[in-house]
mmCIF file of C-alpha atoms in Angstrom:
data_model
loop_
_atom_site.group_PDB
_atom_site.id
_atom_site.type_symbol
_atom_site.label_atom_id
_atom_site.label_comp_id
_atom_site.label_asym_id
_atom_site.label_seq_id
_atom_site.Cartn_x
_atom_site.Cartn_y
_atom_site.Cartn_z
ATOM 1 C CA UNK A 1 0.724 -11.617 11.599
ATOM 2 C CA UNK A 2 2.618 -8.879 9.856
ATOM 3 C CA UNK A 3 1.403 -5.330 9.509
ATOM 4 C CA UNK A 4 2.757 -3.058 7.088
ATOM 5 C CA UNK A 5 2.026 1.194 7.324
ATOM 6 C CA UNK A 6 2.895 2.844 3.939
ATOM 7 C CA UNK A 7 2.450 6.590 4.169
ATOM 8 C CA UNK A 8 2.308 8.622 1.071
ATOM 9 C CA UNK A 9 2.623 11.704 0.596
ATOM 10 C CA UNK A 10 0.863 12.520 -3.000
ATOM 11 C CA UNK A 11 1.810 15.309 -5.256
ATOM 12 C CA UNK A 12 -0.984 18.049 -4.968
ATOM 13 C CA UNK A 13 -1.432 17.512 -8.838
ATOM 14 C CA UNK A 14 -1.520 13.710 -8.850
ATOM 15 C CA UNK A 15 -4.319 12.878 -6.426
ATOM 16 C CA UNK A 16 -6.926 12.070 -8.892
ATOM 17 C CA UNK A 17 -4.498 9.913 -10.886
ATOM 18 C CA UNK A 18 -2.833 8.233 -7.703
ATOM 19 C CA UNK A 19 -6.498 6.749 -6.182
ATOM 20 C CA UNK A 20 -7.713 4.915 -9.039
ATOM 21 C CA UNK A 21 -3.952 2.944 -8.881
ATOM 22 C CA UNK A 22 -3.792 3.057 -5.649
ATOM 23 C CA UNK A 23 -7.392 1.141 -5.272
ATOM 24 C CA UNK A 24 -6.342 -1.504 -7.761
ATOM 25 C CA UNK A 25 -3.348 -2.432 -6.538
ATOM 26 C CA UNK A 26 -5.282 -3.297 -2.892
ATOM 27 C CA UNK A 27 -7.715 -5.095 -4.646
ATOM 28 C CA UNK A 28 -5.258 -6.858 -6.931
ATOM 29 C CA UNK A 29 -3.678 -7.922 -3.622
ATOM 30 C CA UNK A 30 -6.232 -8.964 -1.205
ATOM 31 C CA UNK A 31 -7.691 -11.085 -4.716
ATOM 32 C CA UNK A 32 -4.476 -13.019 -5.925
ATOM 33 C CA UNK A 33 -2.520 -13.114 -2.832
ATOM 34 C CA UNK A 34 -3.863 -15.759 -0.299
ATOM 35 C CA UNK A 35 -2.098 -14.482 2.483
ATOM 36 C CA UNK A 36 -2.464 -11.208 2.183
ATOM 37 C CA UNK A 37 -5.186 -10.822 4.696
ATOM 38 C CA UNK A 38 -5.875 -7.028 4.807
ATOM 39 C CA UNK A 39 -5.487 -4.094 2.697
ATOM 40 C CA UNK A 40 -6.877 -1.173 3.703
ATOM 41 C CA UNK A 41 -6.641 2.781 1.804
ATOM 42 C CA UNK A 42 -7.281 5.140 4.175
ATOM 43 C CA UNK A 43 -7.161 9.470 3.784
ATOM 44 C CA UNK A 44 -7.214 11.873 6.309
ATOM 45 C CA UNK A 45 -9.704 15.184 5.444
ATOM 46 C CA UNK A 46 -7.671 17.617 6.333
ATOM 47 C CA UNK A 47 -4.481 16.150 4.774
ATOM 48 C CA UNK A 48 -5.999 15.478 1.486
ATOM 49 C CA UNK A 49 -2.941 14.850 -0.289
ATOM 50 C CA UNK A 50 -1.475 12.055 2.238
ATOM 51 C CA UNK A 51 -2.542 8.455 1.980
ATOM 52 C CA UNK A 52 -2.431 5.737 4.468
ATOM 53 C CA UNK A 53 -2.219 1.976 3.700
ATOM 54 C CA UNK A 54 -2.526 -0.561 5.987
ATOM 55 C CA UNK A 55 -1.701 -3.958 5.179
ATOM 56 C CA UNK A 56 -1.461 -7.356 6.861
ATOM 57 C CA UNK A 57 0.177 -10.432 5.714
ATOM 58 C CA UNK A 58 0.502 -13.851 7.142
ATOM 59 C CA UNK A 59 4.413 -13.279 7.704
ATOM 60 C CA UNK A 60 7.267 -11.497 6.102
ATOM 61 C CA UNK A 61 7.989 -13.831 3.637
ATOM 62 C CA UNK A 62 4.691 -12.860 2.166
ATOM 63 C CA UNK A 63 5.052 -9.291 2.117
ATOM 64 C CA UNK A 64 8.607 -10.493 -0.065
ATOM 65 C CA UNK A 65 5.757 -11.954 -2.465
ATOM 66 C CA UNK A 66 3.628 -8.897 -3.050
ATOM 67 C CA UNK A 67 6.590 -6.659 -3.204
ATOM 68 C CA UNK A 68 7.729 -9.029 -5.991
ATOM 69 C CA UNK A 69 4.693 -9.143 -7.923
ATOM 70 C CA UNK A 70 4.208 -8.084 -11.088
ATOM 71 C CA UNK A 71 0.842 -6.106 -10.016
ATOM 72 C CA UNK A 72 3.061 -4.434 -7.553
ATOM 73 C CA UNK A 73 6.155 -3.784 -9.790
ATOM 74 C CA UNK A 74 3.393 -2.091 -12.263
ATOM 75 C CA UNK A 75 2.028 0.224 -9.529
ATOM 76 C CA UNK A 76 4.960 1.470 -8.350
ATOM 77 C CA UNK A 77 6.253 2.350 -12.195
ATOM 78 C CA UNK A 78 3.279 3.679 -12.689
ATOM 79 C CA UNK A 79 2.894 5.875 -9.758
ATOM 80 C CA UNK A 80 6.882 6.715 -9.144
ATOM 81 C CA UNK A 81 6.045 10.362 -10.439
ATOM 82 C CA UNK A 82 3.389 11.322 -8.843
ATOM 83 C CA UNK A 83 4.270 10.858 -5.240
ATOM 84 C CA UNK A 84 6.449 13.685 -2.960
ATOM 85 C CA UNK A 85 7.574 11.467 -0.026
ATOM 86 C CA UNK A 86 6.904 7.635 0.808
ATOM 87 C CA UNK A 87 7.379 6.011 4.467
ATOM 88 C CA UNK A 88 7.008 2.486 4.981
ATOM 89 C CA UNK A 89 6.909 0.650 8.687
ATOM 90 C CA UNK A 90 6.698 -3.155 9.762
ATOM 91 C CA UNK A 91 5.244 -4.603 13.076
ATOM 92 C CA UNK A 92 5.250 -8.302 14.044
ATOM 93 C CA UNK A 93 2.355 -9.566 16.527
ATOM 94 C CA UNK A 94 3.768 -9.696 19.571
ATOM 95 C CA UNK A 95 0.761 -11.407 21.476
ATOM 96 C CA UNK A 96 -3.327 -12.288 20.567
#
């Protein structure tokens, strides 16, 4: 498996925008992407403008496909504004 950690940071003004997009574009994926396996959009309380997303994909090649997508091209367009800072990390299975 591949695992993918996005961490945005949102614009304090954006938040309420940024979810509804945000939610779509993980259902979008886990619904028209057979091997992405898990997409999860997670928030932390007390950092209310940071978002989490973990994501796991059958291999790397199919991350390639939902970073090519056209759902995913969309989201990122339409979010590009609204977010302050964006991390991204990858991890490979190492052992089950």
């Amino acid at each position: 498996m591949y695992a993918v950690v996005v961490t945005f940071t949102i614009k304090p003004d954006a938040y309420e925008a940024f979810m509804p997009l945000m939610h779509n574009n993980a259902q979008v994926s886990l619904n028209e992407e057979p091997d992405c396996h898990q997409f999860d959009v997670l928030t932390d309380p007390d950092q209310p403008n940071e978002v989490l997303l973990y994501e796991l994909y059958t291999d790397a090649a199919a991350f390639d496909v939902h970073l090519a997508s056209d759902h995913f091209k969309r989201f990122n367009a339409e979010t590009a504004d609204m977010v302050a800072a964006k991390t991204v990390r990858t991890f490979t299975q190492v052992a089950q």
